[in-house]
Short mmCIF file of C-alpha atoms in Angstrom, two decimals:
data_model
loop_
_atom_site.label_atom_id
_atom_site.label_comp_id
_atom_site.label_asym_id
_atom_site.label_seq_id
_atom_site.Cartn_x
_atom_site.Cartn_y
_atom_site.Cartn_z
CA MET A 852 -23.05 6.59 -6.19
CA SER A 853 -20.63 3.55 -4.92
CA GLU A 854 -21.28 -0.17 -5.08
CA THR A 855 -23.81 -1.03 -2.54
CA ARG A 856 -24.97 -4.73 -1.44
CA SER A 857 -28.11 -4.61 -3.37
CA GLY A 858 -26.48 -3.91 -6.65
CA PRO A 859 -23.46 -2.01 -8.59
CA ASP A 860 -23.39 1.51 -9.82
CA ARG A 861 -23.91 1.33 -13.53
CA SER A 862 -21.92 4.22 -14.31
CA LEU A 863 -18.24 3.94 -15.67
CA ASP A 864 -17.88 7.54 -14.04
CA GLY A 865 -18.01 5.71 -10.76
CA PHE A 866 -15.90 3.18 -11.66
CA HIS A 867 -13.02 5.66 -12.83
CA SER A 868 -13.62 7.63 -9.32
CA TRP A 869 -13.20 4.22 -7.41
CA TRP A 870 -10.08 3.40 -9.48
CA LYS A 871 -8.68 6.79 -8.96
CA GLU A 872 -9.29 6.65 -4.89
CA LEU A 873 -7.68 2.98 -4.89
CA THR A 874 -4.60 4.14 -6.85
CA GLU A 875 -4.09 7.34 -4.45
CA ARG A 876 -4.51 5.48 -1.31
CA SER A 877 -2.45 2.40 -1.82
CA ALA A 878 1.19 2.43 -1.26
CA PHE A 879 3.38 0.53 -3.78
CA ARG A 880 7.00 0.25 -4.77
CA VAL A 881 8.93 -1.91 -7.08
CA GLU A 882 12.94 -1.54 -7.53
CA ARG A 883 15.42 -3.28 -9.28
CA ILE A 884 17.99 -5.16 -7.22
CA PRO A 885 20.98 -7.30 -7.82
CA PHE A 886 20.44 -11.14 -7.92
CA ALA A 887 22.60 -11.35 -4.74
CA ASP A 888 19.88 -9.34 -2.70
CA LEU A 889 17.15 -11.56 -3.61
CA ARG A 890 15.59 -13.03 -0.48
CA GLN A 891 14.21 -16.53 -0.11
CA TRP A 892 15.48 -17.11 -3.45
CA ARG A 893 18.93 -18.78 -4.54
CA VAL A 894 21.23 -18.79 -7.50
CA ASP A 895 22.01 -22.68 -7.83
CA SER A 896 25.85 -22.67 -7.50
CA ALA A 897 26.09 -25.75 -9.82
CA THR A 898 23.41 -24.99 -12.43
CA GLY A 899 22.69 -21.23 -12.32
CA ASP A 900 19.17 -21.71 -11.76
CA ILE A 901 17.20 -19.26 -9.96
CA ARG A 902 14.76 -21.10 -7.52
CA HIS A 903 12.79 -20.47 -4.42
CA ASP A 904 13.84 -21.76 -1.02
CA SER A 905 10.60 -23.60 -0.49
CA GLY A 906 10.74 -25.39 -3.93
CA ARG A 907 7.57 -23.45 -4.77
CA PHE A 908 6.54 -20.80 -7.09
CA PHE A 909 8.72 -21.06 -10.08
CA THR A 910 12.15 -21.70 -11.34
CA VAL A 911 14.21 -19.62 -13.98
CA GLU A 912 16.28 -22.47 -15.96
CA GLY A 913 17.60 -22.96 -19.52
CA LEU A 914 15.88 -24.52 -22.44
CA GLN A 915 17.59 -25.74 -25.67
CA VAL A 916 15.68 -25.93 -28.60
CA HIS A 917 15.80 -27.71 -31.99
CA SER A 918 13.04 -26.95 -34.90
CA GLU A 919 12.73 -28.00 -38.18
CA ARG A 920 10.91 -25.07 -39.08
CA GLY A 921 11.38 -21.32 -38.72
CA PRO A 922 14.29 -18.92 -39.37
CA VAL A 923 16.49 -20.25 -36.45
CA PRO A 924 17.22 -23.92 -36.31
CA SER A 925 18.62 -24.27 -32.86
CA TRP A 926 18.88 -21.86 -29.86
CA SER A 927 18.98 -21.73 -26.36
CA GLN A 928 17.38 -19.46 -23.64
CA PRO A 929 16.12 -18.76 -20.27
CA ILE A 930 12.75 -19.90 -19.47
CA ILE A 931 10.24 -20.06 -16.52
CA ASN A 932 9.47 -23.42 -15.21
CA GLN A 933 6.37 -23.12 -13.36
CA PRO A 934 4.65 -26.79 -13.40
CA GLU A 935 1.79 -25.87 -11.06
CA ILE A 936 -1.85 -24.85 -12.26
CA GLY A 937 -2.98 -21.65 -11.16
CA ILE A 938 -6.76 -20.55 -10.99
CA LEU A 939 -8.20 -17.38 -12.96
CA GLY A 940 -11.78 -17.09 -11.75
CA ILE A 941 -14.56 -14.76 -12.37
CA LEU A 942 -17.51 -14.59 -10.44
CA VAL A 943 -20.96 -14.02 -12.12
CA LYS A 944 -24.27 -12.62 -10.53
CA ARG A 945 -27.37 -11.12 -12.15
CA PHE A 946 -28.65 -7.85 -10.91
CA ASP A 947 -32.24 -6.86 -12.47
CA GLY A 948 -31.72 -9.66 -14.72
CA VAL A 949 -28.10 -8.44 -16.21
CA PRO A 950 -24.94 -10.46 -15.73
CA HIS A 951 -22.33 -8.59 -13.77
CA TYR A 952 -18.78 -9.76 -13.29
CA LEU A 953 -16.73 -9.33 -10.11
CA MET A 954 -13.34 -7.83 -11.03
CA GLN A 955 -10.45 -6.92 -8.84
CA CYS A 956 -8.22 -4.04 -8.57
CA LYS A 957 -4.85 -6.02 -8.36
CA MET A 958 -1.14 -5.01 -8.06
CA GLU A 959 1.15 -7.02 -9.82
CA PRO A 960 5.14 -5.92 -9.61
CA GLY A 961 5.63 -6.31 -13.38
CA ASN A 962 2.79 -3.98 -14.65
CA VAL A 963 3.62 -0.71 -16.05
CA ASN A 964 0.94 1.14 -13.94
CA ILE A 965 1.22 -1.38 -11.03
CA LEU A 966 -2.87 -1.55 -10.72
CA GLN A 967 -4.82 -3.28 -13.51
CA LEU A 968 -8.42 -4.75 -13.57
CA SER A 969 -8.09 -8.47 -12.89
CA PRO A 970 -10.07 -11.68 -12.24
CA THR A 971 -12.09 -12.19 -9.21
CA VAL A 972 -9.50 -14.81 -8.28
CA GLN A 973 -6.03 -14.83 -9.84
CA ALA A 974 -3.68 -17.03 -7.94
CA THR A 975 -0.95 -19.80 -8.45
CA ARG A 976 -1.36 -23.01 -6.49
CA SER A 977 1.63 -21.84 -4.38
CA ASN A 978 -0.51 -18.47 -3.74
CA PHE A 979 -3.83 -20.17 -2.65
CA THR A 980 -2.25 -22.89 -0.58
CA ARG A 981 -0.67 -20.09 1.21
CA ALA A 982 3.03 -21.17 0.67
CA HIS A 983 3.82 -17.58 1.33
CA ARG A 984 2.47 -17.53 4.63
CA GLY A 985 0.33 -14.75 3.79
CA SER A 986 -3.48 -14.28 4.07
CA GLN A 987 -6.12 -16.10 2.27
CA VAL A 988 -7.19 -15.44 -1.16
CA ALA A 989 -10.31 -13.50 -1.52
CA TYR A 990 -13.31 -15.50 -2.92
CA LEU A 991 -11.34 -18.61 -3.45
CA GLU A 992 -14.06 -20.81 -2.03
CA TYR A 993 -16.15 -20.02 -5.19
CA PHE A 994 -13.59 -21.90 -7.62
CA THR A 995 -12.56 -24.96 -5.60
CA ASP A 996 -14.32 -28.15 -4.28
CA LEU A 997 -17.84 -27.95 -2.94
CA ARG A 998 -18.04 -24.61 -4.61
CA PRO A 999 -21.74 -22.88 -4.56
CA GLY A 1000 -23.07 -21.68 -8.03
CA ARG A 1001 -23.26 -23.00 -11.49
CA VAL A 1002 -20.00 -23.49 -13.73
CA LEU A 1003 -19.97 -21.59 -17.12
CA VAL A 1004 -16.53 -21.92 -17.96
CA ASP A 1005 -13.87 -24.39 -16.71
CA VAL A 1006 -10.87 -24.99 -19.11
CA LEU A 1007 -7.18 -25.18 -18.67
CA GLN A 1008 -5.31 -22.74 -21.16
CA SER A 1009 -1.91 -22.06 -21.89
CA GLU A 1010 0.21 -19.03 -21.17
CA HIS A 1011 3.10 -17.55 -23.08
CA GLY A 1012 4.80 -20.49 -24.97
CA SER A 1013 7.91 -18.07 -25.44
CA TRP A 1014 8.64 -17.75 -21.74
CA PHE A 1015 6.80 -20.40 -19.90
CA LEU A 1016 7.50 -24.05 -20.06
CA ARG A 1017 4.37 -25.95 -20.60
CA LYS A 1018 2.49 -23.35 -18.06
CA ARG A 1019 -1.32 -23.64 -18.09
CA ASN A 1020 -3.91 -22.05 -15.72
CA ARG A 1021 -7.43 -23.19 -15.11
CA ASN A 1022 -9.87 -20.41 -16.40
CA MET A 1023 -13.24 -20.31 -14.85
CA VAL A 1024 -16.30 -18.54 -14.70
CA VAL A 1025 -18.74 -19.38 -12.05
CA GLU A 1026 -22.38 -17.77 -11.52
CA VAL A 1027 -24.04 -17.77 -8.23
CA GLN A 1028 -27.40 -16.57 -7.25
CA GLU A 1029 -26.79 -15.74 -3.29
CA GLU A 1030 -25.73 -12.25 -1.99
CA VAL A 1031 -21.83 -11.96 -2.12
CA PRO A 1032 -20.07 -9.81 0.26
CA LEU A 1033 -18.09 -7.29 -1.71
CA GLN A 1034 -14.59 -6.36 -0.46
CA GLU A 1035 -13.25 -2.97 -1.10
CA ASN A 1036 -10.77 -3.75 -4.06
CA PHE A 1037 -13.60 -5.50 -6.01
CA ARG A 1038 -16.54 -4.14 -8.06
CA TRP A 1039 -19.30 -5.56 -10.24
CA LEU A 1040 -19.00 -4.50 -14.04
CA THR A 1041 -21.22 -5.73 -17.00
CA LEU A 1042 -19.59 -7.17 -20.15
CA GLU A 1043 -20.49 -3.81 -22.09
CA GLN A 1044 -18.57 -1.71 -19.33
CA ILE A 1045 -15.45 -4.34 -19.35
CA GLY A 1046 -15.64 -3.87 -23.19
CA GLU A 1047 -15.30 -0.19 -23.04
CA LEU A 1048 -12.33 -0.62 -20.76
CA LEU A 1049 -10.57 -2.70 -23.05
CA ARG A 1050 -10.01 0.46 -25.24
CA VAL A 1051 -7.95 1.83 -22.30
CA ASP A 1052 -4.23 1.24 -22.39
CA ASN A 1053 -2.83 -1.14 -19.72
CA LEU A 1054 -6.23 -1.29 -17.77
CA VAL A 1055 -7.82 -4.86 -18.23
CA ASN A 1056 -5.00 -7.35 -17.42
CA MET A 1057 -4.18 -10.42 -19.56
CA ASP A 1058 -5.51 -12.99 -16.98
CA ALA A 1059 -9.11 -11.01 -17.07
CA ARG A 1060 -8.68 -11.27 -20.97
CA THR A 1061 -8.16 -14.97 -21.34
CA VAL A 1062 -11.17 -15.82 -18.93
CA LEU A 1063 -13.60 -13.64 -20.62
CA SER A 1064 -12.56 -15.11 -24.02
CA CYS A 1065 -13.64 -18.49 -23.01
CA LEU A 1066 -17.44 -17.22 -22.24
CA PRO A 1067 -19.71 -19.54 -24.43
CA LEU A 1068 -21.41 -18.09 -27.59
CA SER A 1069 -24.99 -17.00 -27.00
CA HIS A 1070 -25.83 -18.45 -30.24
CA THR A 1071 -24.39 -21.20 -32.73
CA PHE A 1072 -24.35 -21.41 -36.58
CA GLY A 1073 -21.41 -23.78 -37.12
CA ASP A 1074 -20.68 -25.97 -40.13
CA ALA A 1075 -19.82 -29.39 -39.34
CA ALA A 1076 -17.76 -30.07 -42.35
CA ALA A 1077 -15.79 -26.85 -41.97
CA ASP A 1078 -15.03 -27.63 -38.25
CA THR A 1079 -13.77 -31.01 -38.98
CA ALA A 1080 -11.53 -29.34 -41.98
CA LEU A 1081 -10.23 -26.80 -39.44
CA ARG A 1082 -9.27 -29.61 -36.93
CA SER A 1083 -7.65 -31.73 -39.38
CA TRP A 1084 -5.62 -28.67 -40.59
CA PHE A 1085 -4.42 -27.92 -37.12
CA THR A 1086 -3.80 -31.60 -36.41
CA GLU A 1087 -1.48 -31.76 -39.74
CA ILE A 1088 0.65 -29.01 -38.61
CA CYS A 1089 1.31 -30.12 -35.29
CA ALA A 1090 2.19 -33.60 -36.44
CA THR A 1091 4.72 -32.13 -38.92
CA HIS A 1092 5.92 -29.33 -36.49
CA ASN A 1093 9.15 -31.10 -35.16
CA VAL A 1094 10.31 -29.12 -32.28
CA ARG A 1095 12.58 -30.87 -29.68
CA THR A 1096 13.15 -29.31 -26.41
CA GLN A 1097 15.47 -30.06 -23.43
CA SER A 1098 15.78 -28.40 -20.09
CA ILE A 1099 19.34 -27.31 -19.43
CA PRO A 1100 21.29 -25.51 -16.66
CA LEU A 1101 20.97 -21.80 -16.92
CA ARG A 1102 24.29 -21.12 -16.83
CA GLU A 1103 24.60 -23.30 -20.00
CA VAL A 1104 22.37 -21.06 -22.38
CA GLN A 1105 24.38 -19.95 -25.31
CA ARG A 1106 24.67 -16.15 -26.32
CA TRP A 1107 23.22 -14.77 -22.97
CA GLU A 1108 25.41 -12.73 -20.81
CA ARG A 1109 24.94 -12.64 -16.92
CA ARG A 1110 25.70 -9.60 -15.10
CA ALA A 1111 24.97 -8.80 -11.35
CA ASP A 1112 21.55 -7.45 -11.86
CA GLU A 1113 20.56 -9.04 -15.16
CA ILE A 1114 20.89 -11.78 -17.76
CA ALA A 1115 20.68 -10.34 -21.28
CA HIS A 1116 21.13 -11.68 -24.78
CA GLU A 1117 24.24 -10.40 -26.22
CA ASP A 1118 22.63 -8.80 -29.15
CA GLY A 1119 20.37 -6.75 -26.81
CA HIS A 1120 17.25 -8.65 -28.22
CA HIS A 1121 14.45 -10.68 -26.95
CA PHE A 1122 14.06 -10.03 -23.13
CA LYS A 1123 16.16 -9.88 -19.96
CA VAL A 1124 15.91 -11.48 -16.66
CA ILE A 1125 16.06 -9.26 -13.78
CA ALA A 1126 15.22 -9.11 -10.08
CA VAL A 1127 12.92 -6.86 -8.00
CA SER A 1128 12.07 -5.94 -4.56
CA VAL A 1129 8.59 -5.28 -3.95
CA GLN A 1130 6.26 -3.38 -1.05
CA ALA A 1131 2.42 -3.83 -1.93
CA SER A 1132 -0.12 -2.58 0.82
CA THR A 1133 -2.96 -4.77 -0.68
CA ARG A 1134 -1.52 -8.07 -1.57
CA GLU A 1135 -1.59 -11.23 0.86
CA VAL A 1136 2.27 -10.65 1.52
CA SER A 1137 3.25 -7.07 1.95
CA SER A 1138 6.79 -7.37 0.85
CA TRP A 1139 8.97 -9.91 -1.23
CA THR A 1140 11.64 -10.16 -3.87
CA GLN A 1141 11.60 -12.08 -7.05
CA PRO A 1142 12.91 -12.63 -10.61
CA LEU A 1143 10.96 -11.10 -13.55
CA PHE A 1144 11.52 -11.39 -17.48
CA GLN A 1145 11.65 -8.20 -19.06
CA PRO A 1146 10.96 -7.70 -22.89
CA CYS A 1147 13.28 -5.42 -24.86
CA GLY A 1148 10.52 -3.39 -26.45
CA LEU A 1149 6.79 -3.06 -27.55
CA GLY A 1150 5.39 -6.06 -29.03
CA VAL A 1151 2.55 -6.10 -32.11
CA VAL A 1152 -0.30 -8.43 -31.99
CA ALA A 1153 -2.88 -8.48 -34.69
CA PHE A 1154 -5.54 -10.28 -36.34
CA LEU A 1155 -6.22 -9.49 -40.09
CA THR A 1156 -10.19 -9.92 -40.40
CA ARG A 1157 -12.63 -9.86 -43.55
CA ARG A 1158 -16.39 -10.55 -44.11
CA VAL A 1159 -17.53 -13.45 -45.86
CA ALA A 1160 -21.27 -14.00 -46.34
CA GLY A 1161 -21.99 -11.82 -43.32
CA GLN A 1162 -19.59 -13.69 -41.14
CA VAL A 1163 -16.36 -12.39 -39.55
CA GLN A 1164 -13.15 -14.34 -40.56
CA VAL A 1165 -9.63 -14.01 -39.04
CA LEU A 1166 -6.54 -14.95 -40.31
CA ALA A 1167 -4.92 -17.37 -38.04
CA HIS A 1168 -1.50 -18.72 -37.63
CA ALA A 1169 -0.79 -22.31 -36.28
CA ARG A 1170 2.74 -21.22 -34.60
CA ALA A 1171 5.06 -23.23 -32.55
CA GLU A 1172 6.58 -21.93 -29.25
CA PRO A 1173 9.18 -24.28 -27.35
CA GLY A 1174 6.91 -23.92 -23.92
CA PHE A 1175 3.77 -24.99 -25.49
CA VAL A 1176 2.50 -28.61 -24.25
CA ASP A 1177 1.45 -29.76 -27.74
CA VAL A 1178 4.20 -27.55 -29.61
CA VAL A 1179 1.71 -25.71 -31.75
CA GLU A 1180 -1.27 -23.44 -31.05
CA ILE A 1181 -3.49 -21.12 -33.00
CA GLY A 1182 -2.06 -17.50 -32.73
CA PRO A 1183 -2.88 -13.94 -34.35
CA THR A 1184 -2.02 -13.36 -37.95
CA VAL A 1185 0.96 -11.36 -36.67
CA GLN A 1186 2.87 -11.92 -33.15
CA TYR A 1187 6.25 -10.55 -33.02
CA GLN A 1188 8.43 -8.13 -31.05
CA PRO A 1189 10.22 -5.91 -33.86
CA SER A 1190 13.45 -5.53 -31.63
CA SER A 1191 13.90 -9.15 -32.15
CA PHE A 1192 13.45 -8.84 -36.13
CA PRO A 1193 16.36 -6.41 -37.05
CA GLY A 1194 16.66 -7.67 -40.59
CA GLY A 1195 13.04 -8.29 -41.53
CA SER A 1196 9.43 -9.11 -40.04
CA PRO A 1197 7.03 -12.20 -40.18
CA PRO A 1198 4.38 -12.86 -42.91
CA PHE A 1199 1.72 -10.07 -43.20
CA ALA A 1200 3.59 -7.59 -40.80
CA ASP A 1201 3.89 -4.96 -43.60
CA LEU A 1202 0.22 -5.06 -43.64
CA VAL A 1203 -0.24 -4.09 -40.08
CA ARG A 1204 2.54 -1.62 -40.12
CA ASP A 1205 0.97 0.24 -43.16
CA ALA A 1206 -2.87 -0.22 -42.14
CA THR A 1207 -4.93 3.00 -42.92
CA PRO A 1208 -7.22 4.57 -40.43
CA GLU A 1209 -10.32 3.30 -41.98
CA GLN A 1210 -8.87 -0.61 -41.72
CA ILE A 1211 -8.06 -0.18 -37.98
CA ARG A 1212 -11.14 -1.65 -35.81
CA TYR A 1213 -9.36 -2.08 -32.51
CA ASP A 1214 -5.77 -0.48 -31.28
CA THR A 1215 -4.90 -0.59 -27.72
CA VAL A 1216 -1.60 -1.23 -25.84
CA LEU A 1217 -2.29 -3.85 -23.26
CA SER A 1218 0.13 -5.47 -20.71
CA GLU A 1219 1.00 -9.34 -20.40
CA GLU A 1220 1.11 -11.14 -17.21
CA GLY A 1221 2.55 -8.82 -14.40
CA GLY A 1222 3.43 -11.45 -11.95
CA ARG A 1223 6.28 -12.78 -14.09
CA PHE A 1224 6.87 -10.22 -16.60
CA HIS A 1225 8.22 -6.48 -16.24
CA SER A 1226 6.85 -3.91 -18.50
CA ALA A 1227 5.64 -6.55 -21.09
CA GLU A 1228 3.33 -4.60 -23.45
CA ASN A 1229 1.79 -5.39 -26.72
CA ARG A 1230 0.15 -3.25 -29.17
CA TYR A 1231 -3.25 -5.06 -29.93
CA MET A 1232 -4.76 -4.58 -33.19
CA VAL A 1233 -7.66 -5.86 -35.41
CA LEU A 1234 -7.76 -4.77 -39.00
CA GLU A 1235 -10.57 -5.27 -41.49
CA ILE A 1236 -9.08 -5.75 -44.94
CA ASP A 1237 -10.47 -6.57 -48.50
CA ASP A 1238 -10.25 -10.12 -49.65
CA ASP A 1239 -7.46 -9.63 -51.85
CA LEU A 1240 -4.35 -11.65 -49.97
CA PRO A 1241 -2.47 -13.74 -52.62
CA GLU A 1242 -3.27 -17.49 -52.73
CA PRO A 1243 -2.23 -19.66 -51.53
CA LEU A 1244 -1.61 -18.81 -48.24
CA PRO A 1245 1.33 -20.28 -46.27
CA GLU A 1246 0.50 -23.78 -45.14
CA ASP A 1247 0.41 -22.61 -41.42
CA TYR A 1248 -1.99 -19.82 -42.10
CA ARG A 1249 -5.70 -20.12 -42.59
CA TRP A 1250 -8.65 -18.25 -42.58
CA LEU A 1251 -11.35 -19.43 -39.87
CA THR A 1252 -14.70 -17.54 -38.48
CA LEU A 1253 -14.58 -15.79 -35.42
CA HIS A 1254 -17.06 -18.32 -34.29
CA GLN A 1255 -14.90 -21.51 -34.96
CA LEU A 1256 -12.07 -19.83 -33.02
CA THR A 1257 -14.53 -19.19 -29.87
CA GLU A 1258 -15.81 -22.82 -30.15
CA LEU A 1259 -12.14 -23.99 -29.73
CA LEU A 1260 -11.70 -21.93 -26.53
CA ALA A 1261 -13.89 -24.82 -25.06
CA HIS A 1262 -10.97 -27.02 -25.30
CA ARG A 1263 -7.45 -27.02 -24.15
CA ASN A 1264 -4.12 -26.31 -25.93
CA TYR A 1265 -5.91 -25.03 -29.27
CA VAL A 1266 -5.68 -21.08 -28.95
CA ASN A 1267 -2.57 -19.11 -27.49
CA VAL A 1268 -3.08 -16.30 -25.23
CA GLN A 1269 -2.34 -13.55 -27.68
CA ALA A 1270 -5.14 -14.71 -29.63
CA ARG A 1271 -7.42 -15.05 -26.74
CA THR A 1272 -7.04 -11.49 -26.09
CA LEU A 1273 -7.96 -10.43 -29.55
CA VAL A 1274 -10.87 -12.78 -29.21
CA CYS A 1275 -11.88 -11.04 -26.02
CA ALA A 1276 -11.76 -7.49 -27.74
CA MET A 1277 -13.63 -8.45 -30.80
CA ARG A 1278 -16.53 -9.94 -28.72
CA LEU A 1279 -16.49 -7.35 -25.93
CA THR A 1280 -15.33 -4.13 -27.54
CA LEU A 1281 -16.20 -4.65 -31.45
CA GLY A 1282 -19.65 -6.51 -30.75
CA LEU A 1283 -18.51 -9.36 -32.84
CA GLY A 1284 -19.13 -12.86 -32.74
#
């Protein structure tokens, strides 16, 4: 049975049939092109920066970084400067008393499989103000001024601090009671169903994962003293992590080579800047060109977890990334791209690499943001280990409860986007927290 106006189909078999039908009848094409073939984008002759003719959307420019910690004290790199704040919003409605979440089958040019399950609204400010002169974003009115419904989540959260310069999006969940007209690329799903889909490689997109991670807990059992100690630890790390950044012309980044169709690091590590031509039958604009960042290989993102007095604890890392608004955010235990560590690996990566099947609680390859990144995938893992790590831990690592981590998501600039994906997986897929 397909979705009806009276309520959704509860079967995931129905979901997969719907997904297959949309995939087969939609027409998409994404092709790499030389920078010279970009339309409505230009390479600035003086700076080498890549920017849109309208002055909207985003700019690819250079960033100079100086850090007092870490293996590399100074470097420069390309970075995406997108100062506007977009909306990532999910609509909620109860059917037979059960909350259902309105999810979208959305095309993004950088997705490895083109279509992924996305929030109800996933739009930059340039998109929802129609700078592209395309059609209106569906359901936008539920997440803007004078919106109907009850707001459950409304918080600014960061995006990838290694590739974006101080980029944030407004993460929102709004519950409504009235009937919602259902468009063909949208479907109501329960959290249980979304949790099952989170075990499928590259199906639930990054934007959906970050919004769902911010859902409030249904119960609380916090320890005020422990929470204060956690915030004090985090503030100390922020205060002592001296990272200085300066925007520079893209042509002045060091150790990056510019070719006709890509900007790449001389060692072949990290990522490339490329350009693509896109044709899409289901987007607000049917064709366009744009730059994208393409990582050099599959990344690894993992939480080590343990159980103490009946509570799940995660080993968190307060990590600095040059694009963060406040320099440091709480990230997973391990977050790295092996191709960028030819001579070694970060702390605890060996425990992830050598994990036994009995330790692995979650293991799925998931894509990062497909609107700006091309084929960006990470292997997301949750491992449960015995409490036998050597003490003391490095000063920027700390055990905290999953409850504490989730509570921090009610506030901005605490938890990075990779950790938010793992929080989403632990709560929806593993039933923790």
